Amino acid sequence: MSDKHTLFIADLHLAADRPDITAAFLRFLRQQAVQADALYILGDLFEVWIGDDNPEPLLDTVATALATLSTQVPVYFIHGNRDFILRQAYASRAGMQLLPQQQVIDLYGTPTLIMHGDSLCTLDIAYQKFRKWWNQPWWQWLLLKTPLSYRQSLAAKARRKSAAHKARYKQQQQPQIMDVTPDEVPRVMAEAGVLKLIHGHTHRPAVHQLEVNGNAAQRYVLGDWYSQSSYLQVSADNWQLHFDTLT
Ligand code: MN
């Protein structure tokens, strides 16, 4: 691992009731991330985010570990649909630089679009309605003014609803609704002027070949960390998805 490389992760869904995932993440930071040129976290680092003022000890553990890494390796964060109200206060504690929802970065000479990926799932109408509403700055501002206990109960309700939403599509044999919309991908990539896209969200790690304006292009989907650890390592001549056991 002496070659220069950049690492990408998403969908860790860190939560107090899954200390095994947190342990794997802390190990990943100490062993892998420390050797990278940069670490990009493409959303849903946390299972739920109710505000930077949440006193949950897990948040401190993670902030301390990321801040330690950030003294040597730049750490970038794009919001997911679970942690979309993570704010500058926590990002600063964790040494993370917040990026916009979509960003084109230069990866060793290759312009690459990075995002969480939920915006690509346009067929999931119910979710897109939710997204449109919750993305409004005034609504987020208002939400963060409510008491912590209220936001905690709201988050518990949202987790139950999300689980029911996923189960419903599975039951209807329509899991593709929760995947990206095939036409949306080349459209978004052409608009950004790239032939490489990296995203998470769908929990379906893979490398997809496609065409953008007649050119061969690739879409890299990051894996979640529910039953394994998963990251993408990019160097000048090698893009590789890696998987590891949690323990
Ligand atoms: Mn997500």
PDB file of C-alpha atoms and ligand atoms in Angstrom:
ATOM      1  CA  MET A   1       0.000   0.000   0.000  1.00  0.00           C
ATOM      2  CA  SER A   2       2.886   2.359  -0.689  1.00  0.00           C
ATOM      3  CA  ASP A   3       1.232   3.720  -3.845  1.00  0.00           C
ATOM      4  CA  LYS A   4      -0.573   7.009  -3.573  1.00  0.00           C
ATOM      5  CA  HIS A   5      -4.274   6.380  -3.180  1.00  0.00           C
ATOM      6  CA  THR A   6      -7.554   7.844  -1.980  1.00  0.00           C
ATOM      7  CA  LEU A   7     -10.230   6.014   0.024  1.00  0.00           C
ATOM      8  CA  PHE A   8     -14.028   6.201  -0.179  1.00  0.00           C
ATOM      9  CA  ILE A   9     -16.568   4.843   2.292  1.00  0.00           C
ATOM     10  CA  ALA A  10     -20.315   5.243   2.865  1.00  0.00           C
ATOM     11  CA  ASP A  11     -23.245   3.714   4.686  1.00  0.00           C
ATOM     12  CA  LEU A  12     -21.482   2.671   7.882  1.00  0.00           C
ATOM     13  CA  HIS A  13     -24.691   3.471   9.772  1.00  0.00           C
ATOM     14  CA  LEU A  14     -22.773   3.792  13.049  1.00  0.00           C
ATOM     15  CA  ALA A  15     -25.061   3.333  16.048  1.00  0.00           C
ATOM     16  CA  ALA A  16     -24.608   2.776  19.775  1.00  0.00           C
ATOM     17  CA  ASP A  17     -26.215  -0.691  19.509  1.00  0.00           C
ATOM     18  CA  ARG A  18     -23.625  -1.883  16.947  1.00  0.00           C
ATOM     19  CA  PRO A  19     -20.246  -1.546  18.722  1.00  0.00           C
ATOM     20  CA  ASP A  20     -18.781  -4.105  16.297  1.00  0.00           C
ATOM     21  CA  ILE A  21     -19.196  -1.699  13.355  1.00  0.00           C
ATOM     22  CA  THR A  22     -17.702   1.185  15.337  1.00  0.00           C
ATOM     23  CA  ALA A  23     -14.717  -0.985  16.309  1.00  0.00           C
ATOM     24  CA  ALA A  24     -14.151  -1.961  12.670  1.00  0.00           C
ATOM     25  CA  PHE A  25     -14.376   1.690  11.611  1.00  0.00           C
ATOM     26  CA  LEU A  26     -11.858   2.844  14.242  1.00  0.00           C
ATOM     27  CA  ARG A  27      -9.503   0.080  13.112  1.00  0.00           C
ATOM     28  CA  PHE A  28      -9.985   1.131   9.474  1.00  0.00           C
ATOM     29  CA  LEU A  29      -9.026   4.715  10.378  1.00  0.00           C
ATOM     30  CA  ARG A  30      -5.894   3.621  12.254  1.00  0.00           C
ATOM     31  CA  GLN A  31      -4.704   0.995   9.765  1.00  0.00           C
ATOM     32  CA  GLN A  32      -5.958   1.916   6.272  1.00  0.00           C
ATOM     33  CA  ALA A  33      -7.058   5.547   6.190  1.00  0.00           C
ATOM     34  CA  VAL A  34      -3.866   6.828   7.796  1.00  0.00           C
ATOM     35  CA  GLN A  35      -1.924   5.711   4.695  1.00  0.00           C
ATOM     36  CA  ALA A  36      -4.206   7.461   2.198  1.00  0.00           C
ATOM     37  CA  ASP A  37      -3.951  10.844   0.459  1.00  0.00           C
ATOM     38  CA  ALA A  38      -7.516  11.579   1.544  1.00  0.00           C
ATOM     39  CA  LEU A  39     -10.614   9.929   2.997  1.00  0.00           C
ATOM     40  CA  TYR A  40     -14.041  10.676   1.540  1.00  0.00           C
ATOM     41  CA  ILE A  41     -17.124   9.724   3.552  1.00  0.00           C
ATOM     42  CA  LEU A  42     -20.079   9.722   1.162  1.00  0.00           C
ATOM     43  CA  GLY A  43     -22.948   9.872   3.624  1.00  0.00           C
ATOM     44  CA  ASP A  44     -24.802   7.772   6.181  1.00  0.00           C
ATOM     45  CA  LEU A  45     -21.753   7.575   8.412  1.00  0.00           C
ATOM     46  CA  PHE A  46     -24.356   7.461  11.187  1.00  0.00           C
ATOM     47  CA  GLU A  47     -27.565   5.448  11.337  1.00  0.00           C
ATOM     48  CA  VAL A  48     -29.383   8.526  12.544  1.00  0.00           C
ATOM     49  CA  TRP A  49     -28.457  12.151  13.267  1.00  0.00           C
ATOM     50  CA  ILE A  50     -30.639  14.247  15.545  1.00  0.00           C
ATOM     51  CA  GLY A  51     -28.320  17.212  15.958  1.00  0.00           C
ATOM     52  CA  ASP A  52     -24.732  18.149  16.769  1.00  0.00           C
ATOM     53  CA  ASP A  53     -25.893  18.713  20.379  1.00  0.00           C
ATOM     54  CA  ASN A  54     -26.634  14.990  20.906  1.00  0.00           C
ATOM     55  CA  PRO A  55     -24.618  13.913  24.007  1.00  0.00           C
ATOM     56  CA  GLU A  56     -24.429  10.252  22.860  1.00  0.00           C
ATOM     57  CA  PRO A  57     -20.840   9.099  23.680  1.00  0.00           C
ATOM     58  CA  LEU A  58     -20.476   7.362  20.282  1.00  0.00           C
ATOM     59  CA  LEU A  59     -20.388  10.783  18.620  1.00  0.00           C
ATOM     60  CA  ASP A  60     -17.408  11.797  20.738  1.00  0.00           C
ATOM     61  CA  THR A  61     -15.540   8.557  20.078  1.00  0.00           C
ATOM     62  CA  VAL A  62     -15.969   8.967  16.324  1.00  0.00           C
ATOM     63  CA  ALA A  63     -15.149  12.700  16.331  1.00  0.00           C
ATOM     64  CA  THR A  64     -11.939  12.098  18.285  1.00  0.00           C
ATOM     65  CA  ALA A  65     -10.788   9.312  15.953  1.00  0.00           C
ATOM     66  CA  LEU A  66     -11.554  11.330  12.811  1.00  0.00           C
ATOM     67  CA  ALA A  67      -9.927  14.466  14.237  1.00  0.00           C
ATOM     68  CA  THR A  68      -6.777  12.442  14.980  1.00  0.00           C
ATOM     69  CA  LEU A  69      -6.711  11.148  11.399  1.00  0.00           C
ATOM     70  CA  SER A  70      -7.368  14.615   9.969  1.00  0.00           C
ATOM     71  CA  THR A  71      -4.091  15.932  11.378  1.00  0.00           C
ATOM     72  CA  GLN A  72      -2.377  13.713   8.761  1.00  0.00           C
ATOM     73  CA  VAL A  73      -5.020  12.958   6.119  1.00  0.00           C
ATOM     74  CA  PRO A  74      -7.753  15.313   4.854  1.00  0.00           C
ATOM     75  CA  VAL A  75     -11.243  13.966   5.607  1.00  0.00           C
ATOM     76  CA  TYR A  76     -14.219  15.020   3.475  1.00  0.00           C
ATOM     77  CA  PHE A  77     -17.890  14.437   4.201  1.00  0.00           C
ATOM     78  CA  ILE A  78     -20.986  14.461   1.992  1.00  0.00           C
ATOM     79  CA  HIS A  79     -24.313  14.136   3.802  1.00  0.00           C
ATOM     80  CA  GLY A  80     -26.422  10.990   3.486  1.00  0.00           C
ATOM     81  CA  ASN A  81     -30.157  10.742   3.993  1.00  0.00           C
ATOM     82  CA  ARG A  82     -29.620   9.590   7.603  1.00  0.00           C
ATOM     83  CA  ASP A  83     -27.151  12.253   8.706  1.00  0.00           C
ATOM     84  CA  PHE A  84     -28.289  15.170   6.520  1.00  0.00           C
ATOM     85  CA  ILE A  85     -28.551  17.595   9.458  1.00  0.00           C
ATOM     86  CA  LEU A  86     -24.968  17.058  10.570  1.00  0.00           C
ATOM     87  CA  ARG A  87     -23.633  20.584  10.844  1.00  0.00           C
ATOM     88  CA  GLN A  88     -20.363  22.509  10.899  1.00  0.00           C
ATOM     89  CA  ALA A  89     -20.079  22.253  14.706  1.00  0.00           C
ATOM     90  CA  TYR A  90     -19.672  18.465  14.601  1.00  0.00           C
ATOM     91  CA  ALA A  91     -17.685  18.528  11.359  1.00  0.00           C
ATOM     92  CA  SER A  92     -15.177  20.848  13.036  1.00  0.00           C
ATOM     93  CA  ARG A  93     -14.944  18.587  16.105  1.00  0.00           C
ATOM     94  CA  ALA A  94     -14.242  15.653  13.773  1.00  0.00           C
ATOM     95  CA  GLY A  95     -11.829  17.541  11.506  1.00  0.00           C
ATOM     96  CA  MET A  96     -14.099  16.877   8.510  1.00  0.00           C
ATOM     97  CA  GLN A  97     -14.569  19.247   5.592  1.00  0.00           C
ATOM     98  CA  LEU A  98     -18.200  19.388   4.504  1.00  0.00           C
ATOM     99  CA  LEU A  99     -18.797  19.126   0.766  1.00  0.00           C
ATOM    100  CA  PRO A 100     -21.948  19.938  -1.242  1.00  0.00           C
ATOM    101  CA  GLN A 101     -24.356  17.103  -2.180  1.00  0.00           C
ATOM    102  CA  GLN A 102     -22.545  16.586  -5.482  1.00  0.00           C
ATOM    103  CA  GLN A 103     -18.947  17.363  -6.225  1.00  0.00           C
ATOM    104  CA  VAL A 104     -16.527  16.716  -9.082  1.00  0.00           C
ATOM    105  CA  ILE A 105     -13.065  15.918  -7.771  1.00  0.00           C
ATOM    106  CA  ASP A 106      -9.791  15.242  -9.583  1.00  0.00           C
ATOM    107  CA  LEU A 107      -8.584  11.707  -8.842  1.00  0.00           C
ATOM    108  CA  TYR A 108      -5.017  11.494 -10.152  1.00  0.00           C
ATOM    109  CA  GLY A 109      -6.080  13.231 -13.352  1.00  0.00           C
ATOM    110  CA  THR A 110      -9.551  11.659 -13.679  1.00  0.00           C
ATOM    111  CA  PRO A 111     -12.498  13.974 -13.042  1.00  0.00           C
ATOM    112  CA  THR A 112     -14.922  12.021 -10.871  1.00  0.00           C
ATOM    113  CA  LEU A 113     -18.403  12.818  -9.619  1.00  0.00           C
ATOM    114  CA  ILE A 114     -19.066  11.870  -5.999  1.00  0.00           C
ATOM    115  CA  MET A 115     -22.367  11.896  -4.111  1.00  0.00           C
ATOM    116  CA  HIS A 116     -24.363   9.906  -1.561  1.00  0.00           C
ATOM    117  CA  GLY A 117     -26.603   8.482  -4.299  1.00  0.00           C
ATOM    118  CA  ASP A 118     -30.134   8.900  -2.956  1.00  0.00           C
ATOM    119  CA  SER A 119     -30.853  11.597  -5.563  1.00  0.00           C
ATOM    120  CA  LEU A 120     -30.393   8.937  -8.291  1.00  0.00           C
ATOM    121  CA  CYS A 121     -33.258   6.795  -6.977  1.00  0.00           C
ATOM    122  CA  THR A 122     -35.921   8.828  -8.747  1.00  0.00           C
ATOM    123  CA  LEU A 123     -38.462   5.976  -9.024  1.00  0.00           C
ATOM    124  CA  ASP A 124     -38.862   5.879  -5.253  1.00  0.00           C
ATOM    125  CA  ILE A 125     -41.479   8.623  -5.302  1.00  0.00           C
ATOM    126  CA  ALA A 126     -42.341   8.358  -1.602  1.00  0.00           C
ATOM    127  CA  TYR A 127     -38.718   8.787  -0.641  1.00  0.00           C
ATOM    128  CA  GLN A 128     -38.138  11.666  -3.098  1.00  0.00           C
ATOM    129  CA  LYS A 129     -41.104  13.516  -1.585  1.00  0.00           C
ATOM    130  CA  PHE A 130     -39.575  13.048   1.851  1.00  0.00           C
ATOM    131  CA  ARG A 131     -36.187  14.189   0.524  1.00  0.00           C
ATOM    132  CA  LYS A 132     -37.572  17.342  -1.077  1.00  0.00           C
ATOM    133  CA  TRP A 133     -39.268  18.334   2.146  1.00  0.00           C
ATOM    134  CA  TRP A 134     -36.404  17.549   4.526  1.00  0.00           C
ATOM    135  CA  ASN A 135     -33.806  19.212   2.288  1.00  0.00           C
ATOM    136  CA  GLN A 136     -35.347  22.621   2.785  1.00  0.00           C
ATOM    137  CA  PRO A 137     -32.969  24.785   4.874  1.00  0.00           C
ATOM    138  CA  TRP A 138     -35.757  26.538   6.794  1.00  0.00           C
ATOM    139  CA  TRP A 139     -37.280  23.194   7.797  1.00  0.00           C
ATOM    140  CA  GLN A 140     -33.917  21.865   8.977  1.00  0.00           C
ATOM    141  CA  TRP A 141     -33.301  25.092  10.878  1.00  0.00           C
ATOM    142  CA  LEU A 142     -36.685  24.799  12.570  1.00  0.00           C
ATOM    143  CA  LEU A 143     -36.127  21.126  13.395  1.00  0.00           C
ATOM    144  CA  LEU A 144     -32.802  21.867  15.074  1.00  0.00           C
ATOM    145  CA  LYS A 145     -34.552  24.431  17.317  1.00  0.00           C
ATOM    146  CA  THR A 146     -36.775  21.741  18.855  1.00  0.00           C
ATOM    147  CA  PRO A 147     -35.794  19.984  22.118  1.00  0.00           C
ATOM    148  CA  LEU A 148     -33.361  17.065  21.846  1.00  0.00           C
ATOM    149  CA  SER A 149     -35.950  14.669  23.358  1.00  0.00           C
ATOM    150  CA  TYR A 150     -38.428  15.548  20.598  1.00  0.00           C
ATOM    151  CA  ARG A 151     -35.804  14.923  17.894  1.00  0.00           C
ATOM    152  CA  GLN A 152     -34.950  11.596  19.557  1.00  0.00           C
ATOM    153  CA  SER A 153     -38.555  10.392  19.345  1.00  0.00           C
ATOM    154  CA  LEU A 154     -38.823  11.675  15.760  1.00  0.00           C
ATOM    155  CA  ALA A 155     -35.694   9.718  14.798  1.00  0.00           C
ATOM    156  CA  ALA A 156     -37.030   6.505  16.358  1.00  0.00           C
ATOM    157  CA  LYS A 157     -40.241   6.939  14.374  1.00  0.00           C
ATOM    158  CA  ALA A 158     -38.291   7.608  11.154  1.00  0.00           C
ATOM    159  CA  ARG A 159     -36.218   4.434  11.618  1.00  0.00           C
ATOM    160  CA  ARG A 160     -39.381   2.338  11.998  1.00  0.00           C
ATOM    161  CA  LYS A 161     -40.972   3.965   8.943  1.00  0.00           C
ATOM    162  CA  SER A 162     -37.859   3.433   6.840  1.00  0.00           C
ATOM    163  CA  ALA A 163     -37.732  -0.271   7.753  1.00  0.00           C
ATOM    164  CA  ALA A 164     -41.424  -0.661   6.866  1.00  0.00           C
ATOM    165  CA  HIS A 165     -40.856   1.206   3.560  1.00  0.00           C
ATOM    166  CA  LYS A 166     -38.046  -1.181   2.558  1.00  0.00           C
ATOM    167  CA  ALA A 167     -40.040  -4.261   3.636  1.00  0.00           C
ATOM    168  CA  ARG A 168     -43.012  -3.150   1.543  1.00  0.00           C
ATOM    169  CA  TYR A 169     -40.970  -2.917  -1.675  1.00  0.00           C
ATOM    170  CA  LYS A 170     -39.371  -6.301  -0.933  1.00  0.00           C
ATOM    171  CA  GLN A 171     -42.790  -7.837  -0.396  1.00  0.00           C
ATOM    172  CA  GLN A 172     -44.046  -6.336  -3.677  1.00  0.00           C
ATOM    173  CA  GLN A 173     -41.028  -7.857  -5.447  1.00  0.00           C
ATOM    174  CA  GLN A 174     -39.955  -4.367  -6.511  1.00  0.00           C
ATOM    175  CA  PRO A 175     -36.572  -3.929  -4.843  1.00  0.00           C
ATOM    176  CA  GLN A 176     -35.346  -2.183  -8.042  1.00  0.00           C
ATOM    177  CA  ILE A 177     -37.386   0.855  -6.994  1.00  0.00           C
ATOM    178  CA  MET A 178     -34.842   1.458  -4.258  1.00  0.00           C
ATOM    179  CA  ASP A 179     -31.946   1.179  -6.702  1.00  0.00           C
ATOM    180  CA  VAL A 180     -30.763   3.990  -8.966  1.00  0.00           C
ATOM    181  CA  THR A 181     -32.870   4.820 -12.016  1.00  0.00           C
ATOM    182  CA  PRO A 182     -30.861   3.524 -15.028  1.00  0.00           C
ATOM    183  CA  ASP A 183     -31.516   6.603 -17.230  1.00  0.00           C
ATOM    184  CA  GLU A 184     -30.673   9.019 -14.455  1.00  0.00           C
ATOM    185  CA  VAL A 185     -27.043   7.915 -14.133  1.00  0.00           C
ATOM    186  CA  PRO A 186     -25.694   8.827 -17.628  1.00  0.00           C
ATOM    187  CA  ARG A 187     -27.749  12.025 -17.546  1.00  0.00           C
ATOM    188  CA  VAL A 188     -26.204  13.209 -14.279  1.00  0.00           C
ATOM    189  CA  MET A 189     -22.715  12.124 -15.365  1.00  0.00           C
ATOM    190  CA  ALA A 190     -22.994  13.925 -18.724  1.00  0.00           C
ATOM    191  CA  GLU A 191     -24.203  17.036 -16.959  1.00  0.00           C
ATOM    192  CA  ALA A 192     -21.156  16.933 -14.680  1.00  0.00           C
ATOM    193  CA  GLY A 193     -18.834  16.134 -17.609  1.00  0.00           C
ATOM    194  CA  VAL A 194     -17.389  12.940 -16.077  1.00  0.00           C
ATOM    195  CA  LEU A 195     -16.920   9.292 -17.025  1.00  0.00           C
ATOM    196  CA  LYS A 196     -16.565   8.118 -13.410  1.00  0.00           C
ATOM    197  CA  LEU A 197     -19.127   8.225 -10.624  1.00  0.00           C
ATOM    198  CA  ILE A 198     -18.755   7.066  -7.028  1.00  0.00           C
ATOM    199  CA  HIS A 199     -21.751   6.787  -4.702  1.00  0.00           C
ATOM    200  CA  GLY A 200     -23.271   4.741  -1.893  1.00  0.00           C
ATOM    201  CA  HIS A 201     -26.810   4.595  -0.473  1.00  0.00           C
ATOM    202  CA  THR A 202     -28.142   1.534  -2.315  1.00  0.00           C
ATOM    203  CA  HIS A 203     -26.034  -0.971  -0.311  1.00  0.00           C
ATOM    204  CA  ARG A 204     -25.333  -2.839  -3.567  1.00  0.00           C
ATOM    205  CA  PRO A 205     -21.545  -2.654  -3.971  1.00  0.00           C
ATOM    206  CA  ALA A 206     -20.534  -3.137  -7.592  1.00  0.00           C
ATOM    207  CA  VAL A 207     -18.762  -1.670 -10.586  1.00  0.00           C
ATOM    208  CA  HIS A 208     -21.210  -0.879 -13.389  1.00  0.00           C
ATOM    209  CA  GLN A 209     -20.108  -0.286 -16.988  1.00  0.00           C
ATOM    210  CA  LEU A 210     -22.164   2.194 -18.976  1.00  0.00           C
ATOM    211  CA  GLU A 211     -21.974   4.732 -21.773  1.00  0.00           C
ATOM    212  CA  VAL A 212     -22.024   8.483 -21.351  1.00  0.00           C
ATOM    213  CA  ASN A 213     -22.368  10.362 -24.652  1.00  0.00           C
ATOM    214  CA  GLY A 214     -20.910   7.354 -26.469  1.00  0.00           C
ATOM    215  CA  ASN A 215     -17.910   7.004 -24.150  1.00  0.00           C
ATOM    216  CA  ALA A 216     -17.217   4.043 -21.855  1.00  0.00           C
ATOM    217  CA  ALA A 217     -17.930   5.078 -18.266  1.00  0.00           C
ATOM    218  CA  GLN A 218     -17.989   3.439 -14.858  1.00  0.00           C
ATOM    219  CA  ARG A 219     -20.181   3.750 -11.794  1.00  0.00           C
ATOM    220  CA  TYR A 220     -18.676   2.543  -8.528  1.00  0.00           C
ATOM    221  CA  VAL A 221     -21.162   1.692  -5.781  1.00  0.00           C
ATOM    222  CA  LEU A 222     -19.807   1.528  -2.233  1.00  0.00           C
ATOM    223  CA  GLY A 223     -20.955  -1.179   0.152  1.00  0.00           C
ATOM    224  CA  ASP A 224     -22.559  -0.760   3.573  1.00  0.00           C
ATOM    225  CA  TRP A 225     -20.962  -1.911   6.819  1.00  0.00           C
ATOM    226  CA  TYR A 226     -23.815  -3.972   8.316  1.00  0.00           C
ATOM    227  CA  SER A 227     -22.129  -7.362   7.908  1.00  0.00           C
ATOM    228  CA  GLN A 228     -18.672  -6.442   6.565  1.00  0.00           C
ATOM    229  CA  SER A 229     -16.426  -3.450   6.160  1.00  0.00           C
ATOM    230  CA  SER A 230     -16.233  -2.046   2.659  1.00  0.00           C
ATOM    231  CA  TYR A 231     -14.193   0.658   0.953  1.00  0.00           C
ATOM    232  CA  LEU A 232     -13.058   1.798  -2.481  1.00  0.00           C
ATOM    233  CA  GLN A 233      -9.361   2.409  -3.010  1.00  0.00           C
ATOM    234  CA  VAL A 234      -8.397   4.604  -5.955  1.00  0.00           C
ATOM    235  CA  SER A 235      -4.879   5.119  -7.258  1.00  0.00           C
ATOM    236  CA  ALA A 236      -3.728   6.515 -10.607  1.00  0.00           C
ATOM    237  CA  ASP A 237      -4.081   3.149 -12.378  1.00  0.00           C
ATOM    238  CA  ASN A 238      -6.217   0.985 -10.107  1.00  0.00           C
ATOM    239  CA  TRP A 239      -9.752   1.326  -8.741  1.00  0.00           C
ATOM    240  CA  GLN A 240     -10.609  -1.479  -6.354  1.00  0.00           C
ATOM    241  CA  LEU A 241     -13.503  -2.253  -4.022  1.00  0.00           C
ATOM    242  CA  HIS A 242     -12.301  -3.955  -0.834  1.00  0.00           C
ATOM    243  CA  PHE A 243     -14.297  -5.979   1.653  1.00  0.00           C
ATOM    244  CA  ASP A 244     -13.268  -7.202   5.068  1.00  0.00           C
ATOM    245  CA  THR A 245     -14.871  -8.966   8.010  1.00  0.00           C
ATOM    246  CA  LEU A 246     -16.160  -6.790  10.842  1.00  0.00           C
ATOM    247  CA  THR A 247     -14.212  -8.587  13.565  1.00  0.00           C
TER     248      THR A 247
HETATM  249 MN    MN B   1     -28.515   6.376   2.364  1.00  0.00          MN
END
